[in-house]
Short mmCIF file of C-alpha atoms in Angstrom, two decimals:
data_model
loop_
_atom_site.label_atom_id
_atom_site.label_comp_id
_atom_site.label_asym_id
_atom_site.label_seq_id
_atom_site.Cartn_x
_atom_site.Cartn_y
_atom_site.Cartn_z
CA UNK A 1 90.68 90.55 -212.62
CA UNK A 2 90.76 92.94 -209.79
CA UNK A 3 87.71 95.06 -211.14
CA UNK A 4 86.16 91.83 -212.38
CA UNK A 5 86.11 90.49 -208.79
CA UNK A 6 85.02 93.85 -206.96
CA UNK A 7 81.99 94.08 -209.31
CA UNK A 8 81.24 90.33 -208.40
CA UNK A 9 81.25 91.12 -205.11
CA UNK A 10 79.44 94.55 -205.69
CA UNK A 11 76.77 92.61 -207.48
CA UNK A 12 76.22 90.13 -204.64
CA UNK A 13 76.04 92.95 -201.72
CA UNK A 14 73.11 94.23 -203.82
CA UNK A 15 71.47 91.09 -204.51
CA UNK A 16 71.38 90.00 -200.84
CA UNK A 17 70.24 93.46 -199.70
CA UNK A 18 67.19 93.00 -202.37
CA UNK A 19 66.61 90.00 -200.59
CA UNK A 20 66.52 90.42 -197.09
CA UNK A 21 63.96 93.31 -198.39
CA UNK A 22 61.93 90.88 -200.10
CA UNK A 23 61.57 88.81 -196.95
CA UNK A 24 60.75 91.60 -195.04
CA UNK A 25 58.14 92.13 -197.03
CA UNK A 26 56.67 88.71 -197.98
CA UNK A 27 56.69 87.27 -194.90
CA UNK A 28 54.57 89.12 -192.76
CA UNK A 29 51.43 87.07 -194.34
CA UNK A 30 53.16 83.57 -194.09
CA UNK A 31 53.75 84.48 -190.24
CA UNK A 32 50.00 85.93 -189.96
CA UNK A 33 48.38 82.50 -191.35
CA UNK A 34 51.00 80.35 -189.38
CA UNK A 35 52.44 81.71 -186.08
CA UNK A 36 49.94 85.07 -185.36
CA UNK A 37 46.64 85.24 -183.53
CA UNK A 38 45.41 87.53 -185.98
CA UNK A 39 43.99 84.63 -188.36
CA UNK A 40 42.86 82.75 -185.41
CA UNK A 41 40.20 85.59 -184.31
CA UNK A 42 39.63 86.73 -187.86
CA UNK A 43 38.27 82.85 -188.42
CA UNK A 44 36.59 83.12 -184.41
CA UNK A 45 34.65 86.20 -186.20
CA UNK A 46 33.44 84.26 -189.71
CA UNK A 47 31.85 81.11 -186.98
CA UNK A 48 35.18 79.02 -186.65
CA UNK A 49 35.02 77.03 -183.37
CA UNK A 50 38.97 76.19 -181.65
CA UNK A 51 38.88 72.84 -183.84
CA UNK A 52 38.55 74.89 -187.24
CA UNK A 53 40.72 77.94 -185.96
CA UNK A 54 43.29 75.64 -185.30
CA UNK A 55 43.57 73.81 -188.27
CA UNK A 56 43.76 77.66 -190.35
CA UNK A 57 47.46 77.39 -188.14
CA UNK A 58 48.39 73.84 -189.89
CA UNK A 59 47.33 74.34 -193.55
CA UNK A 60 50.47 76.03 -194.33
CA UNK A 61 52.52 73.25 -193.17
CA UNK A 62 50.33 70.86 -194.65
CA UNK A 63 50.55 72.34 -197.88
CA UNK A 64 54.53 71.71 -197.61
CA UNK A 65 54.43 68.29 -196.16
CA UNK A 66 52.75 67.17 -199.44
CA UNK A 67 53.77 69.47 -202.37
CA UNK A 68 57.69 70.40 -201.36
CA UNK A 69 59.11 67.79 -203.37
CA UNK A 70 57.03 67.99 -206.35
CA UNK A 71 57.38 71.80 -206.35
CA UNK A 72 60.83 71.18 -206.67
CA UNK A 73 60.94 69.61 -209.33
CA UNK A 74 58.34 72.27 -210.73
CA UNK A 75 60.34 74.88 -210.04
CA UNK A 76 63.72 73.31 -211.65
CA UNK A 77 61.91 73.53 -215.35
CA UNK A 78 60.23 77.01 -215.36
CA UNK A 79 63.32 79.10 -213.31
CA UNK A 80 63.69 80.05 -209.57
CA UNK A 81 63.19 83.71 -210.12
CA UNK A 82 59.96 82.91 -212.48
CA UNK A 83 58.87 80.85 -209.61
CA UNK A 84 59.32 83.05 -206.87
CA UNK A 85 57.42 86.05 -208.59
CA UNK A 86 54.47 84.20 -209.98
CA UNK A 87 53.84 82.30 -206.84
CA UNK A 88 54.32 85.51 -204.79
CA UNK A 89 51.15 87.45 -207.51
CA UNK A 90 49.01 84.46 -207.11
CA UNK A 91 49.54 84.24 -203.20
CA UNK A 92 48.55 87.82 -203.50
CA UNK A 93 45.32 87.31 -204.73
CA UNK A 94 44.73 83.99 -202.33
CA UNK A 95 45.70 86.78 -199.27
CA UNK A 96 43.24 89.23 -200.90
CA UNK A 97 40.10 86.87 -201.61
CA UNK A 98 40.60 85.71 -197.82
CA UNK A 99 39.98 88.83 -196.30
CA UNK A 100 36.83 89.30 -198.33
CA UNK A 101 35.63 85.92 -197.71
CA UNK A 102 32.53 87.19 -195.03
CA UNK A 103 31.11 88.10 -198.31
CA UNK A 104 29.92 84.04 -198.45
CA UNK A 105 28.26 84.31 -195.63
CA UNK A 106 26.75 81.53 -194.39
CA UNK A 107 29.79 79.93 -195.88
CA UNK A 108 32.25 82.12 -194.89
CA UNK A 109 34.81 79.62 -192.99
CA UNK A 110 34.75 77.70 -195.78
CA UNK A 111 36.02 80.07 -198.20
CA UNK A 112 38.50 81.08 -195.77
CA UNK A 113 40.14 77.46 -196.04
CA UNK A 114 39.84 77.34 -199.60
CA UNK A 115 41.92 80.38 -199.64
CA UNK A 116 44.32 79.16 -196.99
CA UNK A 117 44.67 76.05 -198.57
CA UNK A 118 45.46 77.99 -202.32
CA UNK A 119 47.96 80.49 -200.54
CA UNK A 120 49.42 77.41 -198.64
CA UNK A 121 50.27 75.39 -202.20
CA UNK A 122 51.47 78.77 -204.24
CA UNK A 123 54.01 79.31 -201.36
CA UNK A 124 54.97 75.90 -201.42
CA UNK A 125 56.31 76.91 -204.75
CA UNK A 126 58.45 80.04 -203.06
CA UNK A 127 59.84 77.99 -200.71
CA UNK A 128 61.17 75.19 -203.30
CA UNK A 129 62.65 78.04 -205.57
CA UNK A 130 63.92 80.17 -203.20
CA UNK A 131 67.18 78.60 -201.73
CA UNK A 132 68.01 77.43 -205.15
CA UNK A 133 67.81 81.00 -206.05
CA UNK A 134 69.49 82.53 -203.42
CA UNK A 135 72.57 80.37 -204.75
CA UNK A 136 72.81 82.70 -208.02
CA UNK A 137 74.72 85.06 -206.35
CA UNK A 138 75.22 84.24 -202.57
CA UNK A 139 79.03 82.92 -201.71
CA UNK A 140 79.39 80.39 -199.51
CA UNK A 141 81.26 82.31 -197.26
CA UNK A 142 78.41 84.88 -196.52
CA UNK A 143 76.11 82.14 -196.03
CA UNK A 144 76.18 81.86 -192.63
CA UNK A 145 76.12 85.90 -191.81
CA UNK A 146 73.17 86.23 -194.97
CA UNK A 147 70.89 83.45 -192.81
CA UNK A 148 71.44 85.27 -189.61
CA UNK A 149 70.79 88.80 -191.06
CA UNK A 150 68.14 87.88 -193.12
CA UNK A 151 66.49 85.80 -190.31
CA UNK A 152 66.40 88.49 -187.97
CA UNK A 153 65.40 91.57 -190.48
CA UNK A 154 62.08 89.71 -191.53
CA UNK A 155 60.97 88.30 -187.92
CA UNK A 156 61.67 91.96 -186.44
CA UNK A 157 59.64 93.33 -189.49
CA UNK A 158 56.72 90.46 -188.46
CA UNK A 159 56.89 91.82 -184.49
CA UNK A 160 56.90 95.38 -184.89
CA UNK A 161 53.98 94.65 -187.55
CA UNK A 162 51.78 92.69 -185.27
CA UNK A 163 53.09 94.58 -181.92
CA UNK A 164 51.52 97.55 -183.86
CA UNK A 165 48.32 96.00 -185.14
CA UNK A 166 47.77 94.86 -181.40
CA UNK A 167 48.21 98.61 -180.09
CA UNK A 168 46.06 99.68 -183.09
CA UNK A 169 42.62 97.53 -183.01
CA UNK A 170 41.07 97.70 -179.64
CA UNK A 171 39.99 95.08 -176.93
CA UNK A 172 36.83 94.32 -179.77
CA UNK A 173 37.85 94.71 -182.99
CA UNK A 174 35.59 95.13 -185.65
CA UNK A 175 35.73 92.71 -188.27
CA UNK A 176 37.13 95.46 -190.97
CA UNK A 177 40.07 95.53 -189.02
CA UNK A 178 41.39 92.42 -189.27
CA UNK A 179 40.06 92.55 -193.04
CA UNK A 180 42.47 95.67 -193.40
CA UNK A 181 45.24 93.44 -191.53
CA UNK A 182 45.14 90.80 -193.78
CA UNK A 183 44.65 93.25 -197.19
CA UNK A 184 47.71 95.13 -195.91
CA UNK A 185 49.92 91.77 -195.26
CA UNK A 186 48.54 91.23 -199.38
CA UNK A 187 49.77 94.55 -200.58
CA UNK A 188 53.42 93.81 -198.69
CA UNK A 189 53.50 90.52 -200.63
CA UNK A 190 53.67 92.48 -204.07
CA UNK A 191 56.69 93.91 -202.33
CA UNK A 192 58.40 90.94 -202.29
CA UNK A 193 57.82 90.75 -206.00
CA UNK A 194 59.81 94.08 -206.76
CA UNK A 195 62.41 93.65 -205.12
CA UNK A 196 63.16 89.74 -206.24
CA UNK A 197 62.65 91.38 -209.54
CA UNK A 198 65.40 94.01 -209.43
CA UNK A 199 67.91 90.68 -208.65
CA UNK A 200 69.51 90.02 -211.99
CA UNK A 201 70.37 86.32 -211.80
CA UNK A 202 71.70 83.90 -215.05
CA UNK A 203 69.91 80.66 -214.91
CA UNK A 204 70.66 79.67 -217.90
CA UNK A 205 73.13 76.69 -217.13
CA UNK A 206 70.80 75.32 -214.43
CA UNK A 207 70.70 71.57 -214.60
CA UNK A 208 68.01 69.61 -215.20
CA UNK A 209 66.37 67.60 -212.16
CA UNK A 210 65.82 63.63 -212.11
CA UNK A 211 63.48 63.67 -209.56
CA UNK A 212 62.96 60.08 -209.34
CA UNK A 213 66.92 59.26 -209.31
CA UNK A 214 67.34 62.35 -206.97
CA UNK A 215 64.62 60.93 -204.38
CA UNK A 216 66.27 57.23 -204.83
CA UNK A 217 69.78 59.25 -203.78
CA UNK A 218 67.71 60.82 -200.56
CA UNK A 219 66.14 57.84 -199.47
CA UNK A 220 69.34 55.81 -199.58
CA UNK A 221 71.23 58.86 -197.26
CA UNK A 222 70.48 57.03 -193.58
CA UNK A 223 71.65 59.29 -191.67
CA UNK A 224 69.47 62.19 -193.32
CA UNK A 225 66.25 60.41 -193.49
CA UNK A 226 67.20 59.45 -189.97
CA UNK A 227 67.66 62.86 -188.53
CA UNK A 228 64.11 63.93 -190.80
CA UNK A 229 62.43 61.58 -188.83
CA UNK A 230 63.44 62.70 -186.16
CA UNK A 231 62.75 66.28 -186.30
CA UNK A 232 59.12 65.38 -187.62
CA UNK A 233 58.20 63.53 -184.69
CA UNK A 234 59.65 66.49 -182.32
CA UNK A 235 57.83 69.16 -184.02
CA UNK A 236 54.64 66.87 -183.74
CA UNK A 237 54.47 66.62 -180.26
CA UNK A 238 56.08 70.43 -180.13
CA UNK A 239 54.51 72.54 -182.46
CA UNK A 240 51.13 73.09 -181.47
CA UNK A 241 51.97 74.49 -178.25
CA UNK A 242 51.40 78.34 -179.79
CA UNK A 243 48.25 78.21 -181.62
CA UNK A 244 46.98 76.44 -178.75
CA UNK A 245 48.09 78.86 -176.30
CA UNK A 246 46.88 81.91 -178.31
CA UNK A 247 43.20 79.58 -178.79
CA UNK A 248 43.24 79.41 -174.97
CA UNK A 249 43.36 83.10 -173.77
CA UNK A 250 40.85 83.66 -176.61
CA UNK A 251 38.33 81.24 -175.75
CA UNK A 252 39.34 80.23 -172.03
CA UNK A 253 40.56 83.14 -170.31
CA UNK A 254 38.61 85.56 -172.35
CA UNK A 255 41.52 87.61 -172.91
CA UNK A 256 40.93 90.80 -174.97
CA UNK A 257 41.39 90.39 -178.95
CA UNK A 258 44.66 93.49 -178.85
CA UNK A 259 46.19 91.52 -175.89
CA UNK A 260 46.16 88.18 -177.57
CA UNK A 261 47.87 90.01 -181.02
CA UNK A 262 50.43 91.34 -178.30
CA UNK A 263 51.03 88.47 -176.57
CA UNK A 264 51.40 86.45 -179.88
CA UNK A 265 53.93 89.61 -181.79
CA UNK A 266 55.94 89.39 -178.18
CA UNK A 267 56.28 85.76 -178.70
CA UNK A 268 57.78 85.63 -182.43
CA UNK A 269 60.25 88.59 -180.50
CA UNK A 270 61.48 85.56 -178.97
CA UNK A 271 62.58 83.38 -181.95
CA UNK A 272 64.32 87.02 -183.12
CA UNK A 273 66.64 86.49 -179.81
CA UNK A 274 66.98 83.46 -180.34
CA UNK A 275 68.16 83.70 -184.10
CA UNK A 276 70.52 86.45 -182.70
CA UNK A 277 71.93 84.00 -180.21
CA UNK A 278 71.55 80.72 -182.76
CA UNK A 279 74.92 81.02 -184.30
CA UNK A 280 77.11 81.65 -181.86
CA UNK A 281 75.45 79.06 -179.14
CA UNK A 282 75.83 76.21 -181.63
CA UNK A 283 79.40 77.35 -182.30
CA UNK A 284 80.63 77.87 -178.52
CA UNK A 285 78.30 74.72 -177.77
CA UNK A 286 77.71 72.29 -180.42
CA UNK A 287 74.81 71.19 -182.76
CA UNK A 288 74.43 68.06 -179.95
CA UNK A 289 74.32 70.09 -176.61
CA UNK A 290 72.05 72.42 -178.68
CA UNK A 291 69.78 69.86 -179.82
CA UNK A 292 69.44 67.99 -176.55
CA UNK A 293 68.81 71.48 -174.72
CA UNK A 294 66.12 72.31 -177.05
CA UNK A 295 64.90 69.00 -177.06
CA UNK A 296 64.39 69.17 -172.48
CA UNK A 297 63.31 73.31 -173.08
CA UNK A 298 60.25 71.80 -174.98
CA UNK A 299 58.99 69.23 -172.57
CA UNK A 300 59.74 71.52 -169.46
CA UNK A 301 58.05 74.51 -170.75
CA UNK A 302 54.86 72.40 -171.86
CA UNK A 303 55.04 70.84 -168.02
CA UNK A 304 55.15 74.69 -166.79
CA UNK A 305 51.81 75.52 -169.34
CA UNK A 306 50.07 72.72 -167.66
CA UNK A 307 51.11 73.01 -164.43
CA UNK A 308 50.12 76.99 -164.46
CA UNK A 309 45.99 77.83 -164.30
CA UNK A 310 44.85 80.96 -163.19
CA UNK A 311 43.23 84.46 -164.73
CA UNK A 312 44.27 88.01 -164.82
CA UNK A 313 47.20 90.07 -165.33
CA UNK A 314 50.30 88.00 -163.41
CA UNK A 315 48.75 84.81 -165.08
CA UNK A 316 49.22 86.55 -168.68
CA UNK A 317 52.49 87.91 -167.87
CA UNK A 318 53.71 84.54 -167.04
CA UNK A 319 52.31 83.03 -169.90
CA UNK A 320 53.81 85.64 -172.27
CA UNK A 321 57.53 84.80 -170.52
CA UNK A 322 56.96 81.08 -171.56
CA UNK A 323 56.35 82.28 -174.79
CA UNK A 324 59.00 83.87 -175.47
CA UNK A 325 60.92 81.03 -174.09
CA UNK A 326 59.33 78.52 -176.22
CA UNK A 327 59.97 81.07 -179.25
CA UNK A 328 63.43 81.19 -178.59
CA UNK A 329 63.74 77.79 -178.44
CA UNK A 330 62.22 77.35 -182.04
CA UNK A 331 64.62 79.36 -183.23
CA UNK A 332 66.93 77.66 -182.11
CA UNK A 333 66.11 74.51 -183.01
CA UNK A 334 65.42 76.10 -186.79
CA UNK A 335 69.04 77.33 -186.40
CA UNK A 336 70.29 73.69 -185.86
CA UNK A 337 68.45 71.87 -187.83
CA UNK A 338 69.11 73.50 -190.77
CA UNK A 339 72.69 73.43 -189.90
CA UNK A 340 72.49 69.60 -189.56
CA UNK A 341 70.43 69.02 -192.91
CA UNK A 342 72.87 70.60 -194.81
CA UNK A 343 75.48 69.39 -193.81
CA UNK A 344 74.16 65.52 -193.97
CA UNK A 345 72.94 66.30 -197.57
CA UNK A 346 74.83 65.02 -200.40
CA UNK A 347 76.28 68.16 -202.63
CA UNK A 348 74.96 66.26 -205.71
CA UNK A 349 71.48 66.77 -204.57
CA UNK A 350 71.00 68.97 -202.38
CA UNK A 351 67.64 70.96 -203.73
CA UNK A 352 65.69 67.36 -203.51
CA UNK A 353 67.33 66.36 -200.28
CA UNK A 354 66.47 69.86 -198.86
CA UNK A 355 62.63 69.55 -199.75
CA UNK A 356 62.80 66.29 -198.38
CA UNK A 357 63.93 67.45 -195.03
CA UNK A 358 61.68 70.68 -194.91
CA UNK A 359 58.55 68.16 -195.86
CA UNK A 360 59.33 66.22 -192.63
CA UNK A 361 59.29 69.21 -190.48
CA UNK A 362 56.83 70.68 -192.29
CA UNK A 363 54.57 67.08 -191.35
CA UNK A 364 55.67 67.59 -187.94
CA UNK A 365 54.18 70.81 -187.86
CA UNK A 366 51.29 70.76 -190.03
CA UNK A 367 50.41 67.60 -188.20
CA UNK A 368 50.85 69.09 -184.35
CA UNK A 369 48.07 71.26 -185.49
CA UNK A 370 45.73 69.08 -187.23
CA UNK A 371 46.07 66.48 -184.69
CA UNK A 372 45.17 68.99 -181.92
CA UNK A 373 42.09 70.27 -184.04
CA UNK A 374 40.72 67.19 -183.87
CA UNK A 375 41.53 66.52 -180.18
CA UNK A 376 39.79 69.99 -179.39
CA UNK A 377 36.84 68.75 -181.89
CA UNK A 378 35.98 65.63 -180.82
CA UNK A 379 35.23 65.75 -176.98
CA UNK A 380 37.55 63.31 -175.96
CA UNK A 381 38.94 64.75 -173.56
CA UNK A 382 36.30 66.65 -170.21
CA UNK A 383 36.23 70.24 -170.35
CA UNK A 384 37.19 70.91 -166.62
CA UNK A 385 38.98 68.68 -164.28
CA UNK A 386 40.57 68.98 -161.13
CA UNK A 387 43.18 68.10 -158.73
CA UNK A 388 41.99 69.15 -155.52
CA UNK A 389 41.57 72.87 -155.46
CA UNK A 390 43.43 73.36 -158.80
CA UNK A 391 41.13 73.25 -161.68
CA UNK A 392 42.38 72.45 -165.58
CA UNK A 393 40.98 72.41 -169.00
CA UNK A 394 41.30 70.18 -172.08
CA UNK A 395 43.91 72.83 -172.79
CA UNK A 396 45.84 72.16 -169.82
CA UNK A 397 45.48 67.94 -170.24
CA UNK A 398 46.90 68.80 -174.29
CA UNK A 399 49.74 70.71 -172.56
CA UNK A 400 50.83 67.70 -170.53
CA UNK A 401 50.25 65.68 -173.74
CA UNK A 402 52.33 67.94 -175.33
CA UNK A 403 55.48 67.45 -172.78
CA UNK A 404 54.89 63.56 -172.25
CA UNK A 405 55.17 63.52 -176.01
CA UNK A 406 57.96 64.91 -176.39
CA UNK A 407 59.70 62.89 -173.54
CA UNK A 408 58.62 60.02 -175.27
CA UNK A 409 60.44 61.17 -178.79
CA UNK A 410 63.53 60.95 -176.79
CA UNK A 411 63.78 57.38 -178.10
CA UNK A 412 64.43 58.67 -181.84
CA UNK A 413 67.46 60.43 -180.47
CA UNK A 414 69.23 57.01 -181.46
CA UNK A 415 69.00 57.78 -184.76
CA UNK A 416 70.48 61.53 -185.32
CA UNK A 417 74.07 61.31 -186.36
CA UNK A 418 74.94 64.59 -184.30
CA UNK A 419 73.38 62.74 -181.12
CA UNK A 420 74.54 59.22 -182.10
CA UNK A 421 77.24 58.52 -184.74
CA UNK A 422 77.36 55.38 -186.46
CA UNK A 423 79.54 54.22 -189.17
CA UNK A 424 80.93 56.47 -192.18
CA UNK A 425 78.95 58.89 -193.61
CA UNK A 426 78.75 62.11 -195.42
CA UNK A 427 78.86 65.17 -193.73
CA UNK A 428 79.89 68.28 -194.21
CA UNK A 429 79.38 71.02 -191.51
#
């Protein structure tokens, strides 16, 4: 029994360390697409104006607003690690066609969103299969340490990355660079293949999924659909704040291509503190007083964007510290809301009511974006404005949007059971 149990526990150290590995390496595209300014002047380069360079930040999201749940179920029949690995080859080639998409020229953009929008839908599929997966052979007890490690090995992978491509490609890159950039992030996603391969996992007593029973049993959890609700109308009027940021020292300030890369790798440094500090603020603090402070730290730091206008080197400096505020406050708020969701999720479904939480916030966020694309392309709001000698920009106005929004969500905080508890329900922390 003895030996029996060490080589259990033998075989799970070694399965987690394949993993983190695998996240190392297959996440340094999803951040590139989603949370860099790398894709943002790679589209500038093919023609994209700040409406269409800001919707190539809100595909991915997109993509997992409307295809989570049926991916799950996907995923379910054909095996988690099949899943994982053919999704991963796929998104490979989806990476690979995108960076070779001036080729269309005059219709280069467009091929870049086709290609967004394919690697956005094959890592849909990932995401559905890989929490399942990671359930082969991760205890329950380690889960809390595994999130925490693995969290901060592939964001500190996705900083140093970007830190180094900013250092690397000059005030004016060329557009081979970022074509190298994004063929390199392509390359590291076949990484995550090998090593997710070398994980031997047993799925042969995996259940079958009702997926119409299983989204009745979501639907009827209050308190979960509640809190989702929530958390998609926070990241809505919170989650654009970055790409817009990054879109305004590009095409505003005229900030230098490297510096914007820098700025942007020194901001996901922040969600790597804040992932660090995650577990043992909610602890000493509480998912509530966690939730509420993140809630405030989003509204004031939008306030402090708007309120701030100004060029040159104390202006970026001040924008990168909000930054890596607003980073660490992500985190943070990734940290607890994932803490929340699985706790409020019934055991008996979990995978379904999972998907269903992740497509919320994944609406939240895909939708910030979109909605801000189309602010930014429709001319509704002037250029330039003033308030006596303190000029602003339609950036500035979306900033105080941004913070008045998120004030306003305040309202939904009646309806998250860690906020607000009301009756008997099931939760398991």
């Amino acid at each position: 029994m003895k030996t029996s149990q060490n080589g259990q526990e033998e075989y799970s150290h070694k399965s987690r360390k394949l993993a983190i590995l695998s996240a190392c390496f297959g996440s340094v595209s999803a951040i590139m697409i989603q949370d860099s300014a790398v894709i943002i002047l790679f589209a500038g380069m093919l023609g994209a104006d700040s409406m269409l360079s800001m919707i190539t930040t809100a595909l991915f999201g997109v993509m997992n607003c409307f295809f989570l749940l049926p991916a799950a179920y996907f995923v379910a029949r054909i095996g988690y690690k099949l899943s994982i690995i053919r999704s991963t080859q796929l998104g490979a080639l989806a990476v690979i066609a995108l960076a070779f998409t001036p080729l269309l020229a005059p219709f280069a953009k467009y091929g870049m969103i086709i290609c967004l929008i394919c690697f956005g839908a094959l890592m849909t599929i990932y995401v559905a299969a890989w929490f399942p997966f990671l359930d082969e052979f991760l205890p329950k007890k380690d889960r809390s340490r595994f999130f925490g490690m693995l969290r901060f090995s592939w964001q500190s992978c996705c900083v140093a990355f970007f830190f180094v491509c900013g250092l690397v490609m000059g005030k004016t890159p060329d557009l081979w660079v970022l074509q190298t950039i994004i063929v390199i992030t392509a390359i590291a996603l076949l990484g995550r293949v090998y090593f997710v391969n070398k994980i031997d996992v047993n799925e042969a007593d995996r259940k079958p999924l009702n997926f119409r029973y299983g989204l009745e049993l979501v639907l009827a959890n209050k308190p979960l659909v509640g809190f989702s609700v929530y958390l998609a109308f926070l990241y809505l009027a919170a989650q654009g704040t970055m790409p817009l940021t990054y879109i305004y020292l590009k095409n505003y300030v005229h900030t230098p291509d490297n510096v914007v890369v820098i700025i942007s790798s020194l901001a996901l440094s922040g969600t790597i503190i804040g992932f660090l500090c995650a577990g043992r603020m909610i602890s000493r603090l509480g998912v509530k007083k966690m939730l509420l402070s993140v809630h405030l730290a989003f509204a004031l730091i939008n306030f402090m964007l708007f309120a701030f206008s100004g060029s040159g080197t104390a202006s970026l400096v001040i924008i990168t510290i909000l930054l890596v505020f607003y980073g660490f406050f992500v985190a943070i708020s990734s940290v607890a809301a994932s803490s929340e969701m699985m706790a409020l999720a019934n055991p008996d479904n979990k995978a379904l009511a999972m998907a269903f939480c992740v497509s919320m916030c994944s609406a939240g966020l895909g939708g910030a974006r979109l909605l801000s694309s189309v602010i930014i392309g429709s001319g509704v709001l002037a250029p330039e404005w003033s308030i006596g000698t303190m000029k602003f920009s339609m950036f500035h106005t979306m900033y105080l949007g941004y913070g008045l929004g998120i004030l306003f969500v305040c309202v939904l905080l009646v309806i998250v059971p860690a906020i607000f508890p009301k009756g008997e329900y099931h939760y398991v922390p």
